[in-house]
C-alpha cells in the first residue's frame, strides 16, 4: 500500500520530520509514501505562511533516501494551492523544480480562506459552495501543470453542519463539469481519507462523486491520508481501497516523474 498525500515540517502546519514519517510508514508496512508539502502562494491568512525552500526540501528528502534501508519507496511531491489569479505565478514557481507528483488543491475561495470560514462571510453556504466549484473550474481551465486534484469536495469540512447540506445531486452540474475536464486532460482525483478525521461521514470525495468520475471514464485515483504527523499515516487507506474496489476500480495510482503508475487493488 502507498500513502500519496502527507506533510512534513516543510508545511507550516506540521512539525514532523521526514524521518519520523518514514519510520512510521515502515512500521505499519507501507510500500511507499509521497511527501506532498504545502505551497500556497498568497495564502489568504496572515496567521500562517505555506511556502518552503525547495533546496532544503530536496536535501532532507535525499538524506532520508540515503539513510533508509531498502524496502520503503519515497516519492517527492507538492500540494500546490490553486487560485484563479495565480496561474502564471504558480507556473513560475514550479519552473526548474522536479517532483514526482503535483497535487493541485483549493484552499482559498474568492481570495478568502476556507479554513477559518471567511469565504462564507456575508453569503449563504450554498453560494459558498458554488463559489468553491466555480474557482476550481477557473483553475482547471487556466492552469495545467498539476496531476491530481486534491480533496475535491474538501469544502464539506468547513460547512457549519459539516456535510449535512452537501450532496452530489445539488451540485452535480458543477461537479460533473470539473470531473469531465479532468478526464479529458488525463488528470486524476484523490481519495483523501482525512475527511474521516474531521468528523465527516466518508472520506473525500463522496463515493457518489467517485462513481460519477468512473462513469465519465476517469481511471486515475491516488490515495492519501493527508497526515501532518506520524500518528495518522496510512489512516483509512485500506478502507478507501475497499471502497474503490466496490465501485469497480481495479487499480489505484501512484506517480513517478509526473507519470502515473497503476497498482492493482
Ligand atoms: Zn489540502
Ligand atoms: Zn494536504
PDB file of C-alpha atoms and ligand atoms in Angstrom:
ATOM      1  CA  UNK A   1       0.000   0.000   0.000  1.00  0.00           C
ATOM      2  CA  UNK A   2       1.032   3.533  -0.707  1.00  0.00           C
ATOM      3  CA  UNK A   3       0.145   6.763   1.063  1.00  0.00           C
ATOM      4  CA  UNK A   4       0.400   9.518  -1.510  1.00  0.00           C
ATOM      5  CA  UNK A   5      -0.592  12.593   0.444  1.00  0.00           C
ATOM      6  CA  UNK A   6       1.291  13.543   3.581  1.00  0.00           C
ATOM      7  CA  UNK A   7       3.043  16.506   5.109  1.00  0.00           C
ATOM      8  CA  UNK A   8       6.268  17.144   6.980  1.00  0.00           C
ATOM      9  CA  UNK A   9       7.627  20.211   8.780  1.00  0.00           C
ATOM     10  CA  UNK A  10       8.152  21.826   5.359  1.00  0.00           C
ATOM     11  CA  UNK A  11       4.434  22.546   5.683  1.00  0.00           C
ATOM     12  CA  UNK A  12       3.977  25.187   8.335  1.00  0.00           C
ATOM     13  CA  UNK A  13       1.077  23.311   9.889  1.00  0.00           C
ATOM     14  CA  UNK A  14       3.250  20.262  10.620  1.00  0.00           C
ATOM     15  CA  UNK A  15       6.271  19.659  12.825  1.00  0.00           C
ATOM     16  CA  UNK A  16       7.027  16.112  11.655  1.00  0.00           C
ATOM     17  CA  UNK A  17      10.481  15.251  10.368  1.00  0.00           C
ATOM     18  CA  UNK A  18      10.583  13.270   7.136  1.00  0.00           C
ATOM     19  CA  UNK A  19      12.460  10.600   9.061  1.00  0.00           C
ATOM     20  CA  UNK A  20       9.645  10.196  11.603  1.00  0.00           C
ATOM     21  CA  UNK A  21       7.085   9.787   8.812  1.00  0.00           C
ATOM     22  CA  UNK A  22       9.241   7.209   7.039  1.00  0.00           C
ATOM     23  CA  UNK A  23       9.796   5.239  10.251  1.00  0.00           C
ATOM     24  CA  UNK A  24       6.079   5.105  10.881  1.00  0.00           C
ATOM     25  CA  UNK A  25       5.468   4.039   7.272  1.00  0.00           C
ATOM     26  CA  UNK A  26       7.871   1.143   7.679  1.00  0.00           C
ATOM     27  CA  UNK A  27       6.369   0.131  10.994  1.00  0.00           C
ATOM     28  CA  UNK A  28       2.881  -0.191   9.512  1.00  0.00           C
ATOM     29  CA  UNK A  29       4.139  -1.981   6.423  1.00  0.00           C
ATOM     30  CA  UNK A  30       3.518   0.621   3.731  1.00  0.00           C
ATOM     31  CA  UNK A  31       5.268   0.026   0.432  1.00  0.00           C
ATOM     32  CA  UNK A  32       5.830   3.681  -0.241  1.00  0.00           C
ATOM     33  CA  UNK A  33       4.993   7.243   0.729  1.00  0.00           C
ATOM     34  CA  UNK A  34       4.965  10.549  -1.068  1.00  0.00           C
ATOM     35  CA  UNK A  35       5.654  13.832   0.712  1.00  0.00           C
ATOM     36  CA  UNK A  36       3.259  16.459  -0.605  1.00  0.00           C
ATOM     37  CA  UNK A  37       4.134  19.580   1.349  1.00  0.00           C
ATOM     38  CA  UNK A  38       2.026  22.716   1.116  1.00  0.00           C
ATOM     39  CA  UNK A  39       2.976  25.515  -1.217  1.00  0.00           C
ATOM     40  CA  UNK A  40       0.256  28.143  -1.243  1.00  0.00           C
ATOM     41  CA  UNK A  41       1.252  31.438  -2.800  1.00  0.00           C
ATOM     42  CA  UNK A  42      -0.807  34.333  -1.437  1.00  0.00           C
ATOM     43  CA  UNK A  43      -2.486  32.165   1.146  1.00  0.00           C
ATOM     44  CA  UNK A  44      -5.315  34.362   2.382  1.00  0.00           C
ATOM     45  CA  UNK A  45      -4.462  34.369   6.056  1.00  0.00           C
ATOM     46  CA  UNK A  46      -1.950  36.421   7.950  1.00  0.00           C
ATOM     47  CA  UNK A  47      -1.541  33.678  10.541  1.00  0.00           C
ATOM     48  CA  UNK A  48       0.441  31.211   8.516  1.00  0.00           C
ATOM     49  CA  UNK A  49       2.724  31.057   5.527  1.00  0.00           C
ATOM     50  CA  UNK A  50       2.634  27.983   3.318  1.00  0.00           C
ATOM     51  CA  UNK A  51       5.885  28.304   1.408  1.00  0.00           C
ATOM     52  CA  UNK A  52       9.137  26.362   1.771  1.00  0.00           C
ATOM     53  CA  UNK A  53      12.665  26.180   0.430  1.00  0.00           C
ATOM     54  CA  UNK A  54      12.800  23.662  -2.397  1.00  0.00           C
ATOM     55  CA  UNK A  55      16.547  23.133  -1.902  1.00  0.00           C
ATOM     56  CA  UNK A  56      16.153  22.322   1.786  1.00  0.00           C
ATOM     57  CA  UNK A  57      13.219  20.049   0.979  1.00  0.00           C
ATOM     58  CA  UNK A  58      15.291  18.138  -1.583  1.00  0.00           C
ATOM     59  CA  UNK A  59      18.261  17.888   0.801  1.00  0.00           C
ATOM     60  CA  UNK A  60      16.192  16.351   3.578  1.00  0.00           C
ATOM     61  CA  UNK A  61      14.431  14.035   1.139  1.00  0.00           C
ATOM     62  CA  UNK A  62      17.690  12.842  -0.411  1.00  0.00           C
ATOM     63  CA  UNK A  63      19.287  12.346   3.013  1.00  0.00           C
ATOM     64  CA  UNK A  64      16.286  10.299   4.031  1.00  0.00           C
ATOM     65  CA  UNK A  65      16.508   8.144   0.914  1.00  0.00           C
ATOM     66  CA  UNK A  66      20.241   7.592   1.524  1.00  0.00           C
ATOM     67  CA  UNK A  67      19.776   6.646   5.174  1.00  0.00           C
ATOM     68  CA  UNK A  68      16.848   4.294   4.702  1.00  0.00           C
ATOM     69  CA  UNK A  69      17.342   0.576   4.488  1.00  0.00           C
ATOM     70  CA  UNK A  70      15.821  -0.961   1.364  1.00  0.00           C
ATOM     71  CA  UNK A  71      12.141  -1.596   1.324  1.00  0.00           C
ATOM     72  CA  UNK A  72      10.355   1.730   1.530  1.00  0.00           C
ATOM     73  CA  UNK A  73       9.817   3.780  -1.595  1.00  0.00           C
ATOM     74  CA  UNK A  74       9.974   7.538  -1.090  1.00  0.00           C
ATOM     75  CA  UNK A  75       8.446   9.952  -3.596  1.00  0.00           C
ATOM     76  CA  UNK A  76       8.599  13.720  -3.830  1.00  0.00           C
ATOM     77  CA  UNK A  77       5.529  15.834  -4.279  1.00  0.00           C
ATOM     78  CA  UNK A  78       3.938  19.139  -3.587  1.00  0.00           C
ATOM     79  CA  UNK A  79       0.416  20.189  -2.675  1.00  0.00           C
ATOM     80  CA  UNK A  80       0.084  23.367  -4.668  1.00  0.00           C
ATOM     81  CA  UNK A  81      -2.565  25.870  -3.628  1.00  0.00           C
ATOM     82  CA  UNK A  82      -4.526  26.889  -6.713  1.00  0.00           C
ATOM     83  CA  UNK A  83      -6.403  30.183  -7.014  1.00  0.00           C
ATOM     84  CA  UNK A  84      -7.750  31.541 -10.301  1.00  0.00           C
ATOM     85  CA  UNK A  85      -5.465  34.584 -10.309  1.00  0.00           C
ATOM     86  CA  UNK A  86      -2.305  32.571  -9.531  1.00  0.00           C
ATOM     87  CA  UNK A  87      -1.885  30.513 -12.721  1.00  0.00           C
ATOM     88  CA  UNK A  88       1.118  32.458 -14.031  1.00  0.00           C
ATOM     89  CA  UNK A  89       2.758  32.751 -10.619  1.00  0.00           C
ATOM     90  CA  UNK A  90       2.307  29.044  -9.901  1.00  0.00           C
ATOM     91  CA  UNK A  91       3.762  28.182 -13.291  1.00  0.00           C
ATOM     92  CA  UNK A  92       6.797  30.335 -12.494  1.00  0.00           C
ATOM     93  CA  UNK A  93       7.113  28.794  -9.045  1.00  0.00           C
ATOM     94  CA  UNK A  94       7.344  25.264 -10.483  1.00  0.00           C
ATOM     95  CA  UNK A  95       9.980  26.154 -13.052  1.00  0.00           C
ATOM     96  CA  UNK A  96      13.211  24.229 -12.519  1.00  0.00           C
ATOM     97  CA  UNK A  97      11.732  22.067  -9.761  1.00  0.00           C
ATOM     98  CA  UNK A  98      11.176  18.356 -10.166  1.00  0.00           C
ATOM     99  CA  UNK A  99       8.504  16.475  -8.305  1.00  0.00           C
ATOM    100  CA  UNK A 100       7.049  13.002  -8.806  1.00  0.00           C
ATOM    101  CA  UNK A 101       3.556  14.417  -8.398  1.00  0.00           C
ATOM    102  CA  UNK A 102       1.836  17.771  -8.158  1.00  0.00           C
ATOM    103  CA  UNK A 103      -1.452  17.778  -6.278  1.00  0.00           C
ATOM    104  CA  UNK A 104      -3.447  20.918  -7.044  1.00  0.00           C
ATOM    105  CA  UNK A 105      -5.746  21.891  -4.172  1.00  0.00           C
ATOM    106  CA  UNK A 106      -8.212  24.663  -3.478  1.00  0.00           C
ATOM    107  CA  UNK A 107      -7.666  26.152  -0.009  1.00  0.00           C
ATOM    108  CA  UNK A 108      -8.991  29.664  -0.714  1.00  0.00           C
ATOM    109  CA  UNK A 109     -12.143  30.838  -2.471  1.00  0.00           C
ATOM    110  CA  UNK A 110     -12.631  34.338  -3.858  1.00  0.00           C
ATOM    111  CA  UNK A 111      -9.298  35.274  -2.238  1.00  0.00           C
ATOM    112  CA  UNK A 112     -10.665  34.256   1.146  1.00  0.00           C
ATOM    113  CA  UNK A 113      -9.571  31.453   3.452  1.00  0.00           C
ATOM    114  CA  UNK A 114     -11.712  28.323   3.633  1.00  0.00           C
ATOM    115  CA  UNK A 115     -10.193  27.011   6.845  1.00  0.00           C
ATOM    116  CA  UNK A 116     -11.371  29.942   9.003  1.00  0.00           C
ATOM    117  CA  UNK A 117     -14.659  30.135   7.059  1.00  0.00           C
ATOM    118  CA  UNK A 118     -14.075  33.712   5.933  1.00  0.00           C
ATOM    119  CA  UNK A 119     -15.151  32.525   2.459  1.00  0.00           C
ATOM    120  CA  UNK A 120     -18.709  32.344   3.875  1.00  0.00           C
ATOM    121  CA  UNK A 121     -18.811  35.901   5.224  1.00  0.00           C
ATOM    122  CA  UNK A 122     -21.959  37.650   4.060  1.00  0.00           C
ATOM    123  CA  UNK A 123     -23.160  34.820   1.825  1.00  0.00           C
ATOM    124  CA  UNK A 124     -25.075  31.581   2.219  1.00  0.00           C
ATOM    125  CA  UNK A 125     -23.380  28.191   2.395  1.00  0.00           C
ATOM    126  CA  UNK A 126     -24.960  27.355  -0.930  1.00  0.00           C
ATOM    127  CA  UNK A 127     -23.311  30.409  -2.505  1.00  0.00           C
ATOM    128  CA  UNK A 128     -20.022  29.500  -0.814  1.00  0.00           C
ATOM    129  CA  UNK A 129     -20.117  26.002  -2.297  1.00  0.00           C
ATOM    130  CA  UNK A 130     -20.964  27.351  -5.757  1.00  0.00           C
ATOM    131  CA  UNK A 131     -18.060  29.823  -5.487  1.00  0.00           C
ATOM    132  CA  UNK A 132     -15.737  26.985  -4.449  1.00  0.00           C
ATOM    133  CA  UNK A 133     -16.502  24.870  -7.504  1.00  0.00           C
ATOM    134  CA  UNK A 134     -16.538  27.999  -9.671  1.00  0.00           C
ATOM    135  CA  UNK A 135     -12.969  28.840  -8.621  1.00  0.00           C
ATOM    136  CA  UNK A 136     -11.997  25.197  -9.150  1.00  0.00           C
ATOM    137  CA  UNK A 137     -13.266  25.297 -12.730  1.00  0.00           C
ATOM    138  CA  UNK A 138     -11.372  28.513 -13.456  1.00  0.00           C
ATOM    139  CA  UNK A 139      -8.181  26.998 -12.012  1.00  0.00           C
ATOM    140  CA  UNK A 140      -8.501  23.848 -14.112  1.00  0.00           C
ATOM    141  CA  UNK A 141      -9.197  25.896 -17.238  1.00  0.00           C
ATOM    142  CA  UNK A 142      -6.226  28.199 -16.830  1.00  0.00           C
ATOM    143  CA  UNK A 143      -3.563  26.048 -15.203  1.00  0.00           C
ATOM    144  CA  UNK A 144      -2.483  22.640 -16.479  1.00  0.00           C
ATOM    145  CA  UNK A 145       0.675  21.906 -14.538  1.00  0.00           C
ATOM    146  CA  UNK A 146      -0.744  19.515 -11.959  1.00  0.00           C
ATOM    147  CA  UNK A 147      -1.529  15.789 -11.930  1.00  0.00           C
ATOM    148  CA  UNK A 148      -4.209  15.252  -9.308  1.00  0.00           C
ATOM    149  CA  UNK A 149      -6.975  17.462  -7.973  1.00  0.00           C
ATOM    150  CA  UNK A 150      -6.678  17.331  -4.155  1.00  0.00           C
ATOM    151  CA  UNK A 151      -9.608  16.600  -1.806  1.00  0.00           C
ATOM    152  CA  UNK A 152     -12.137  17.602  -4.440  1.00  0.00           C
ATOM    153  CA  UNK A 153     -15.056  18.150  -2.060  1.00  0.00           C
ATOM    154  CA  UNK A 154     -12.834  19.391   0.779  1.00  0.00           C
ATOM    155  CA  UNK A 155     -15.338  22.205   1.282  1.00  0.00           C
ATOM    156  CA  UNK A 156     -17.536  19.693   3.152  1.00  0.00           C
ATOM    157  CA  UNK A 157     -15.234  20.008   6.156  1.00  0.00           C
ATOM    158  CA  UNK A 158     -15.879  23.693   6.619  1.00  0.00           C
ATOM    159  CA  UNK A 159     -19.652  23.926   6.362  1.00  0.00           C
ATOM    160  CA  UNK A 160     -21.488  24.822   9.561  1.00  0.00           C
ATOM    161  CA  UNK A 161     -23.161  21.435   9.896  1.00  0.00           C
ATOM    162  CA  UNK A 162     -20.250  19.523   8.413  1.00  0.00           C
ATOM    163  CA  UNK A 163     -21.501  17.886   5.255  1.00  0.00           C
ATOM    164  CA  UNK A 164     -25.205  17.642   6.026  1.00  0.00           C
ATOM    165  CA  UNK A 165     -26.006  20.349   3.490  1.00  0.00           C
ATOM    166  CA  UNK A 166     -23.845  18.845   0.779  1.00  0.00           C
ATOM    167  CA  UNK A 167     -24.786  16.190  -1.725  1.00  0.00           C
ATOM    168  CA  UNK A 168     -23.849  15.355  -5.280  1.00  0.00           C
ATOM    169  CA  UNK A 169     -27.417  15.901  -6.619  1.00  0.00           C
ATOM    170  CA  UNK A 170     -27.440  19.561  -5.619  1.00  0.00           C
ATOM    171  CA  UNK A 171     -24.102  20.446  -7.238  1.00  0.00           C
ATOM    172  CA  UNK A 172     -23.989  17.747  -9.918  1.00  0.00           C
ATOM    173  CA  UNK A 173     -23.683  20.084 -12.889  1.00  0.00           C
ATOM    174  CA  UNK A 174     -20.626  21.856 -11.470  1.00  0.00           C
ATOM    175  CA  UNK A 175     -19.020  18.667 -10.192  1.00  0.00           C
ATOM    176  CA  UNK A 176     -19.594  16.841 -13.464  1.00  0.00           C
ATOM    177  CA  UNK A 177     -18.028  19.740 -15.328  1.00  0.00           C
ATOM    178  CA  UNK A 178     -14.907  19.580 -13.117  1.00  0.00           C
ATOM    179  CA  UNK A 179     -14.629  15.796 -13.493  1.00  0.00           C
ATOM    180  CA  UNK A 180     -15.100  15.870 -17.282  1.00  0.00           C
ATOM    181  CA  UNK A 181     -12.352  18.433 -17.685  1.00  0.00           C
ATOM    182  CA  UNK A 182     -10.024  16.298 -15.562  1.00  0.00           C
ATOM    183  CA  UNK A 183     -10.790  13.153 -17.560  1.00  0.00           C
ATOM    184  CA  UNK A 184     -10.191  14.948 -20.869  1.00  0.00           C
ATOM    185  CA  UNK A 185      -6.849  16.309 -19.722  1.00  0.00           C
ATOM    186  CA  UNK A 186      -5.655  12.968 -18.268  1.00  0.00           C
ATOM    187  CA  UNK A 187      -5.640  14.258 -14.736  1.00  0.00           C
ATOM    188  CA  UNK A 188      -6.873  12.381 -11.731  1.00  0.00           C
ATOM    189  CA  UNK A 189      -8.512  12.834  -8.378  1.00  0.00           C
ATOM    190  CA  UNK A 190      -7.511  11.508  -4.995  1.00  0.00           C
ATOM    191  CA  UNK A 191      -9.258   9.670  -2.249  1.00  0.00           C
ATOM    192  CA  UNK A 192      -8.227  11.749   0.737  1.00  0.00           C
ATOM    193  CA  UNK A 193      -9.044   9.929   3.952  1.00  0.00           C
ATOM    194  CA  UNK A 194      -8.601  12.984   6.198  1.00  0.00           C
ATOM    195  CA  UNK A 195     -12.327  13.709   5.935  1.00  0.00           C
ATOM    196  CA  UNK A 196     -12.899  10.890   8.405  1.00  0.00           C
ATOM    197  CA  UNK A 197     -10.723  12.645  10.987  1.00  0.00           C
ATOM    198  CA  UNK A 198     -12.752  15.827  10.584  1.00  0.00           C
ATOM    199  CA  UNK A 199     -15.972  14.120  11.603  1.00  0.00           C
ATOM    200  CA  UNK A 200     -17.367  13.586   8.128  1.00  0.00           C
ATOM    201  CA  UNK A 201     -19.382  10.528   7.231  1.00  0.00           C
ATOM    202  CA  UNK A 202     -16.960   9.479   4.477  1.00  0.00           C
ATOM    203  CA  UNK A 203     -13.622  10.462   3.027  1.00  0.00           C
ATOM    204  CA  UNK A 204     -13.122  12.948   0.183  1.00  0.00           C
ATOM    205  CA  UNK A 205     -14.707  12.810  -2.269  1.00  0.00           C
ATOM    206  CA  UNK A 206     -18.098  11.247  -1.631  1.00  0.00           C
ATOM    207  CA  UNK A 207     -18.389   7.736  -3.123  1.00  0.00           C
ATOM    208  CA  UNK A 208     -21.128   9.149  -5.410  1.00  0.00           C
ATOM    209  CA  UNK A 209     -18.543  11.530  -6.872  1.00  0.00           C
ATOM    210  CA  UNK A 210     -16.055   8.708  -7.381  1.00  0.00           C
ATOM    211  CA  UNK A 211     -18.785   6.735  -9.113  1.00  0.00           C
ATOM    212  CA  UNK A 212     -19.552   9.664 -11.420  1.00  0.00           C
ATOM    213  CA  UNK A 213     -15.852  10.092 -12.192  1.00  0.00           C
ATOM    214  CA  UNK A 214     -15.660   6.439 -13.226  1.00  0.00           C
ATOM    215  CA  UNK A 215     -18.806   6.720 -15.338  1.00  0.00           C
ATOM    216  CA  UNK A 216     -17.199   9.642 -17.171  1.00  0.00           C
ATOM    217  CA  UNK A 217     -14.171   7.465 -17.985  1.00  0.00           C
ATOM    218  CA  UNK A 218     -11.934   8.507 -15.088  1.00  0.00           C
ATOM    219  CA  UNK A 219      -9.358   5.936 -14.059  1.00  0.00           C
ATOM    220  CA  UNK A 220      -6.666   7.886 -12.224  1.00  0.00           C
ATOM    221  CA  UNK A 221      -7.168   7.850  -8.455  1.00  0.00           C
ATOM    222  CA  UNK A 222      -4.407   8.314  -5.903  1.00  0.00           C
ATOM    223  CA  UNK A 223      -4.986   7.540  -2.225  1.00  0.00           C
ATOM    224  CA  UNK A 224      -3.603   9.520   0.693  1.00  0.00           C
ATOM    225  CA  UNK A 225      -4.119  10.146   4.389  1.00  0.00           C
ATOM    226  CA  UNK A 226      -3.165  13.857   4.300  1.00  0.00           C
ATOM    227  CA  UNK A 227      -1.493  13.207   7.642  1.00  0.00           C
ATOM    228  CA  UNK A 228       0.538  16.007   9.199  1.00  0.00           C
ATOM    229  CA  UNK A 229       2.072  13.738  11.871  1.00  0.00           C
ATOM    230  CA  UNK A 230       3.179  10.090  12.010  1.00  0.00           C
ATOM    231  CA  UNK A 231       0.111   9.211  14.065  1.00  0.00           C
ATOM    232  CA  UNK A 232      -2.284   9.345  11.103  1.00  0.00           C
ATOM    233  CA  UNK A 233      -0.054   7.981   8.392  1.00  0.00           C
ATOM    234  CA  UNK A 234      -1.873   5.351   6.366  1.00  0.00           C
ATOM    235  CA  UNK A 235      -5.108   6.101   8.198  1.00  0.00           C
ATOM    236  CA  UNK A 236      -8.186   4.764   6.393  1.00  0.00           C
ATOM    237  CA  UNK A 237      -6.300   3.687   3.286  1.00  0.00           C
ATOM    238  CA  UNK A 238      -7.354   0.050   3.488  1.00  0.00           C
ATOM    239  CA  UNK A 239     -10.999   1.118   3.655  1.00  0.00           C
ATOM    240  CA  UNK A 240     -10.514   3.565   0.815  1.00  0.00           C
ATOM    241  CA  UNK A 241      -9.132   0.819  -1.412  1.00  0.00           C
ATOM    242  CA  UNK A 242     -12.043  -1.454  -0.469  1.00  0.00           C
ATOM    243  CA  UNK A 243     -14.491   1.290  -1.450  1.00  0.00           C
ATOM    244  CA  UNK A 244     -12.703   1.872  -4.752  1.00  0.00           C
ATOM    245  CA  UNK A 245     -12.896  -1.836  -5.454  1.00  0.00           C
ATOM    246  CA  UNK A 246     -16.632  -1.898  -4.608  1.00  0.00           C
ATOM    247  CA  UNK A 247     -17.131   0.943  -7.080  1.00  0.00           C
ATOM    248  CA  UNK A 248     -15.483  -1.102  -9.823  1.00  0.00           C
ATOM    249  CA  UNK A 249     -11.996   0.410  -9.838  1.00  0.00           C
ATOM    250  CA  UNK A 250      -9.396  -2.279 -10.494  1.00  0.00           C
ATOM    251  CA  UNK A 251      -6.369  -0.035  -9.905  1.00  0.00           C
ATOM    252  CA  UNK A 252      -5.242   2.935  -7.909  1.00  0.00           C
ATOM    253  CA  UNK A 253      -2.424   5.191  -8.962  1.00  0.00           C
ATOM    254  CA  UNK A 254       0.946   6.423  -7.804  1.00  0.00           C
ATOM    255  CA  UNK A 255       3.177   8.832  -9.712  1.00  0.00           C
ATOM    256  CA  UNK A 256       6.856   8.799 -10.543  1.00  0.00           C
ATOM    257  CA  UNK A 257       8.419  11.659 -12.510  1.00  0.00           C
ATOM    258  CA  UNK A 258       4.918  13.012 -13.128  1.00  0.00           C
ATOM    259  CA  UNK A 259       3.814   9.786 -14.831  1.00  0.00           C
ATOM    260  CA  UNK A 260       1.035   7.572 -13.486  1.00  0.00           C
ATOM    261  CA  UNK A 261       1.777   4.008 -12.429  1.00  0.00           C
ATOM    262  CA  UNK A 262      -1.250   1.806 -11.898  1.00  0.00           C
ATOM    263  CA  UNK A 263      -1.275  -0.521  -8.881  1.00  0.00           C
ATOM    264  CA  UNK A 264      -3.697  -3.421  -8.737  1.00  0.00           C
ATOM    265  CA  UNK A 265      -6.119  -3.156  -5.811  1.00  0.00           C
TER     266      UNK A 265
HETATM  267 ZN1  LIG B   1      -5.135  20.423   1.245  1.00  0.00          ZN
HETATM  268 ZN1  LIG B   2      -2.593  18.124   2.391  1.00  0.00          ZN
END
